mmCIF file of C-alpha atoms in Angstrom:
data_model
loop_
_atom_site.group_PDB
_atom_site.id
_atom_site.type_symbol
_atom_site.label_atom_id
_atom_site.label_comp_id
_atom_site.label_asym_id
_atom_site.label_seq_id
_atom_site.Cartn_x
_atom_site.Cartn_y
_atom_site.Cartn_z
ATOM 1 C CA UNK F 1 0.435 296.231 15.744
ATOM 2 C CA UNK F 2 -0.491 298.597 12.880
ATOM 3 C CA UNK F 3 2.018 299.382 10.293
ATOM 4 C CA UNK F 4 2.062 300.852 6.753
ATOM 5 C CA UNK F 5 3.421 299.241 3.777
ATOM 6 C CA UNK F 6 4.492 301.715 0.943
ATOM 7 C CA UNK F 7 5.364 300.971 -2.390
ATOM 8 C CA UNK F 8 8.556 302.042 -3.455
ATOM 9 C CA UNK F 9 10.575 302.100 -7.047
ATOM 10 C CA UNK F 10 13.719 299.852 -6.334
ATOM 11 C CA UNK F 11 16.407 302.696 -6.972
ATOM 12 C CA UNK F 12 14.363 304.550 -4.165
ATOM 13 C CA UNK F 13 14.949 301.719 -1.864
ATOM 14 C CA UNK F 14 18.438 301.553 -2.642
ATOM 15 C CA UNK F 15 19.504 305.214 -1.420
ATOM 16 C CA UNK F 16 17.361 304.325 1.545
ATOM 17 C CA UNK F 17 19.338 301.008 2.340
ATOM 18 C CA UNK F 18 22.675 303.183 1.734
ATOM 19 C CA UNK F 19 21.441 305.500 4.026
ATOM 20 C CA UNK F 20 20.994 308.348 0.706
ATOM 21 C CA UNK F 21 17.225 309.150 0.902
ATOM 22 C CA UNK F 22 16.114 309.944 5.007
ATOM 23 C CA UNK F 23 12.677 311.601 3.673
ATOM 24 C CA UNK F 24 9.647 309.230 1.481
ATOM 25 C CA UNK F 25 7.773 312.266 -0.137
ATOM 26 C CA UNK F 26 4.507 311.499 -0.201
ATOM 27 C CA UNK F 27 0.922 313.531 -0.807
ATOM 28 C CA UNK F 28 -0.545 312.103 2.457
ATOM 29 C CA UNK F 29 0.572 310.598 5.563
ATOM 30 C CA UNK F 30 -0.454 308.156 8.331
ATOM 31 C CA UNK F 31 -2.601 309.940 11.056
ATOM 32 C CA UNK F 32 -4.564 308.967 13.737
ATOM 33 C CA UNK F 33 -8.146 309.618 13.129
ATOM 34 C CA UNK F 34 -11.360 309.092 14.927
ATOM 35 C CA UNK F 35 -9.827 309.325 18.339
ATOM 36 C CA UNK F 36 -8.039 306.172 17.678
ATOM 37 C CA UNK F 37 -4.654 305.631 19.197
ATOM 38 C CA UNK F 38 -1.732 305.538 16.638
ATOM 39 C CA UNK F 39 1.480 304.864 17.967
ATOM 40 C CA UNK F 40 4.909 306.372 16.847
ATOM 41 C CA UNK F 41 7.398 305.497 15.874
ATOM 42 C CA UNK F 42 5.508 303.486 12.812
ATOM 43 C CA UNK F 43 6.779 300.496 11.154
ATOM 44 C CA UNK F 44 6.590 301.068 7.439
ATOM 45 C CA UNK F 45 7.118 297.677 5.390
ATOM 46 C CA UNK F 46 8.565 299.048 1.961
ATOM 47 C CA UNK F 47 6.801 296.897 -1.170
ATOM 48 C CA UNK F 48 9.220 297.313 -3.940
ATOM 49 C CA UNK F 49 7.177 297.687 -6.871
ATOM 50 C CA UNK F 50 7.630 295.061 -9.389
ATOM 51 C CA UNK F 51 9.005 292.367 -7.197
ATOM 52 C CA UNK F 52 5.803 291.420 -5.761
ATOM 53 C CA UNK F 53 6.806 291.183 -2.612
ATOM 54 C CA UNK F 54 7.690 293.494 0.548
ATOM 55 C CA UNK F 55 11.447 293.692 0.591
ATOM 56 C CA UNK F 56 12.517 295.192 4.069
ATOM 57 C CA UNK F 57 11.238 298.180 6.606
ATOM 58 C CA UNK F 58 12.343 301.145 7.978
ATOM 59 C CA UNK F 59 11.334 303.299 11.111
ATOM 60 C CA UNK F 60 9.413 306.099 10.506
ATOM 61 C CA UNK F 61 9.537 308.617 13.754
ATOM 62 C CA UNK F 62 7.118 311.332 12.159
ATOM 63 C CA UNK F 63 6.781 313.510 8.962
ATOM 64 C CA UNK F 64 6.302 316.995 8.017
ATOM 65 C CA UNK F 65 4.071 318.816 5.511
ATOM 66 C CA UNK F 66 4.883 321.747 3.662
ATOM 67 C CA UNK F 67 5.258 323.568 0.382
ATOM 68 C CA UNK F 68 8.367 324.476 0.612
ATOM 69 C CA UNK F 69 10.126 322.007 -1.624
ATOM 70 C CA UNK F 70 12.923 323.108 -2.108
ATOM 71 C CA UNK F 71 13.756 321.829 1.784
ATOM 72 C CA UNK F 72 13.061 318.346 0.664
ATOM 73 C CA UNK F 73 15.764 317.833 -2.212
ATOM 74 C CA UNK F 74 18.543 316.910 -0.278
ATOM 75 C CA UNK F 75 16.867 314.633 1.945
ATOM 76 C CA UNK F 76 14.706 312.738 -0.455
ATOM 77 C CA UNK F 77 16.904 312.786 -3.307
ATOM 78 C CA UNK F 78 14.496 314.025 -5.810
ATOM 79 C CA UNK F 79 15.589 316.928 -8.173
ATOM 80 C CA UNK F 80 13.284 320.162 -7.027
ATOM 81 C CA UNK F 81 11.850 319.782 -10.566
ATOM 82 C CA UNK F 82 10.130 316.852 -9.708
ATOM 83 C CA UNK F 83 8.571 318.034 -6.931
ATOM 84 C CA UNK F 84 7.355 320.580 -7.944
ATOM 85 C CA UNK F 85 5.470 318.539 -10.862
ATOM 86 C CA UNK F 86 4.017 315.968 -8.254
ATOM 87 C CA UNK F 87 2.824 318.651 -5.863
ATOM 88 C CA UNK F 88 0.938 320.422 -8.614
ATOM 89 C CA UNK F 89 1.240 323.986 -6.910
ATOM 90 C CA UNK F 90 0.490 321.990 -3.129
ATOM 91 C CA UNK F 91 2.043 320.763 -0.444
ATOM 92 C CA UNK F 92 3.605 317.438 0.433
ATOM 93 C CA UNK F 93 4.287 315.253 2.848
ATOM 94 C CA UNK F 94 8.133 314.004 4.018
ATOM 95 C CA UNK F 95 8.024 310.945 5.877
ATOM 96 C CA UNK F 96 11.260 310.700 7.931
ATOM 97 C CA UNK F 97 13.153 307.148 7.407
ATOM 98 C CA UNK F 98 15.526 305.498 9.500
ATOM 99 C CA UNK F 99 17.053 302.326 10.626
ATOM 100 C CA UNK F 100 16.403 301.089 6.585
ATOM 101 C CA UNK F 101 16.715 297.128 6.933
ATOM 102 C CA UNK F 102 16.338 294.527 3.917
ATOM 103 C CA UNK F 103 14.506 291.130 4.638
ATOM 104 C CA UNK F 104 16.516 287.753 4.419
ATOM 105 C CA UNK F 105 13.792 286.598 2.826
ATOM 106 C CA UNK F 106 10.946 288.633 0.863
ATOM 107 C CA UNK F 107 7.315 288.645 2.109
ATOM 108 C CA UNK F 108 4.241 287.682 0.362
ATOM 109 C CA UNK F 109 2.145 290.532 0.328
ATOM 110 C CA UNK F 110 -0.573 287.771 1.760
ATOM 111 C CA UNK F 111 1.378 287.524 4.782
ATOM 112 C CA UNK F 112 0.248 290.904 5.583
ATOM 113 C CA UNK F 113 -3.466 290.561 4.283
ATOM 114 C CA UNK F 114 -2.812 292.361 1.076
ATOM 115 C CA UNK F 115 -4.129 290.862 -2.016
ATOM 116 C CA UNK F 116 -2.198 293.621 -4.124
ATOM 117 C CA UNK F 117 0.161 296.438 -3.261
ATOM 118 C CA UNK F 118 -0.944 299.904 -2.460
ATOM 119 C CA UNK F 119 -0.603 302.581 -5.261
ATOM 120 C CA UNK F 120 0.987 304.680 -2.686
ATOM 121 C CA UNK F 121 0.553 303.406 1.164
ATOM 122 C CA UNK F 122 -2.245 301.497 3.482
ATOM 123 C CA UNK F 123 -2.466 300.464 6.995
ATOM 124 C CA UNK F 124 -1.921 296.991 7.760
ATOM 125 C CA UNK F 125 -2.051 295.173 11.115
ATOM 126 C CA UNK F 126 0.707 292.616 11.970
ATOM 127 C CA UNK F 127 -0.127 290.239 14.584
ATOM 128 C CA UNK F 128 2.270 290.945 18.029
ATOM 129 C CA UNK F 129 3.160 286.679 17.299
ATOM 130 C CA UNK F 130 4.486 287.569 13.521
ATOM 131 C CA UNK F 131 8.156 287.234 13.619
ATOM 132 C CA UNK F 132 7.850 289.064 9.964
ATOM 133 C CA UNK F 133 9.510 292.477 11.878
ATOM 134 C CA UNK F 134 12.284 290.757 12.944
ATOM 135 C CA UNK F 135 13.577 289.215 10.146
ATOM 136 C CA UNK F 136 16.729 290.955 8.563
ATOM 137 C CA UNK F 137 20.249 291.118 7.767
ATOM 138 C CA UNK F 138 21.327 294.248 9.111
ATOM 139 C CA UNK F 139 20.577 296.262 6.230
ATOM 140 C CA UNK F 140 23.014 294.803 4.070
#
């Protein structure tokens, strides 16, 4: 099954747990390209950056691109300032989150053939045997 882990600050990953932040605003997004099937809703595995490890997922049913910022704030939780700064005069993407749900146990990023976590995003394929989707408390 292919999936997408992000990298995420912790205090990002905390609104999305608490149900805060239902937009990831990113300057790309997952797409299916080359006439290869991608299937939707996508699994993204959230790598919180500086634990080394992947720390939950969430449900992403689709995103949206646009440059009109100021329609992310209240979603993503980012002050319109900052958006403005990362999208250098562009547009972004707002990846829609929900069903945010911490591991029992953090994953290795090995587990999911990573040898170090993405800058931003990356594809990954988990086998259909992995029980590594399954594992969570509820997001609690």
């Amino acid at each position: 099954m292919k999936a997408v882990v992000a990298s995420v600050k912790r205090e990002w990953w905390g609104k999305m747990l608490a149900g805060e932040k239902t937009m990831e605003i990113r300057k790309s997004a997952p797409q299916s390209k080359d006439g290869r099937t991608f299937t939707w809703p996508l699994t993204v595995l959230v790598y919180v950056s500086g634990t080394g490890t992947i720390r939950g997922k969430f449900t992403c049913p689709g995103w949206i691109k646009t440059n009109l910022l100021e329609m992310l704030v209240d979603q993503s939780c980012v002050p319109l300032e900052n958006l403005r700064a990362y999208a250098k005069g562009g547009s972004l993407y707002g990846w829609m989150i929900q069903n945010a749900e911490k591991f029992d146990i953090p994953v290795p990023l090995a587990e999911v053939g990573l040898t170090k976590p993405p800058m931003s995003w990356q594809y990954v394929e988990i086998p259909e045997s992995q029980d590594l989707l399954e594992q969570s408390d509820g997001g609690n």
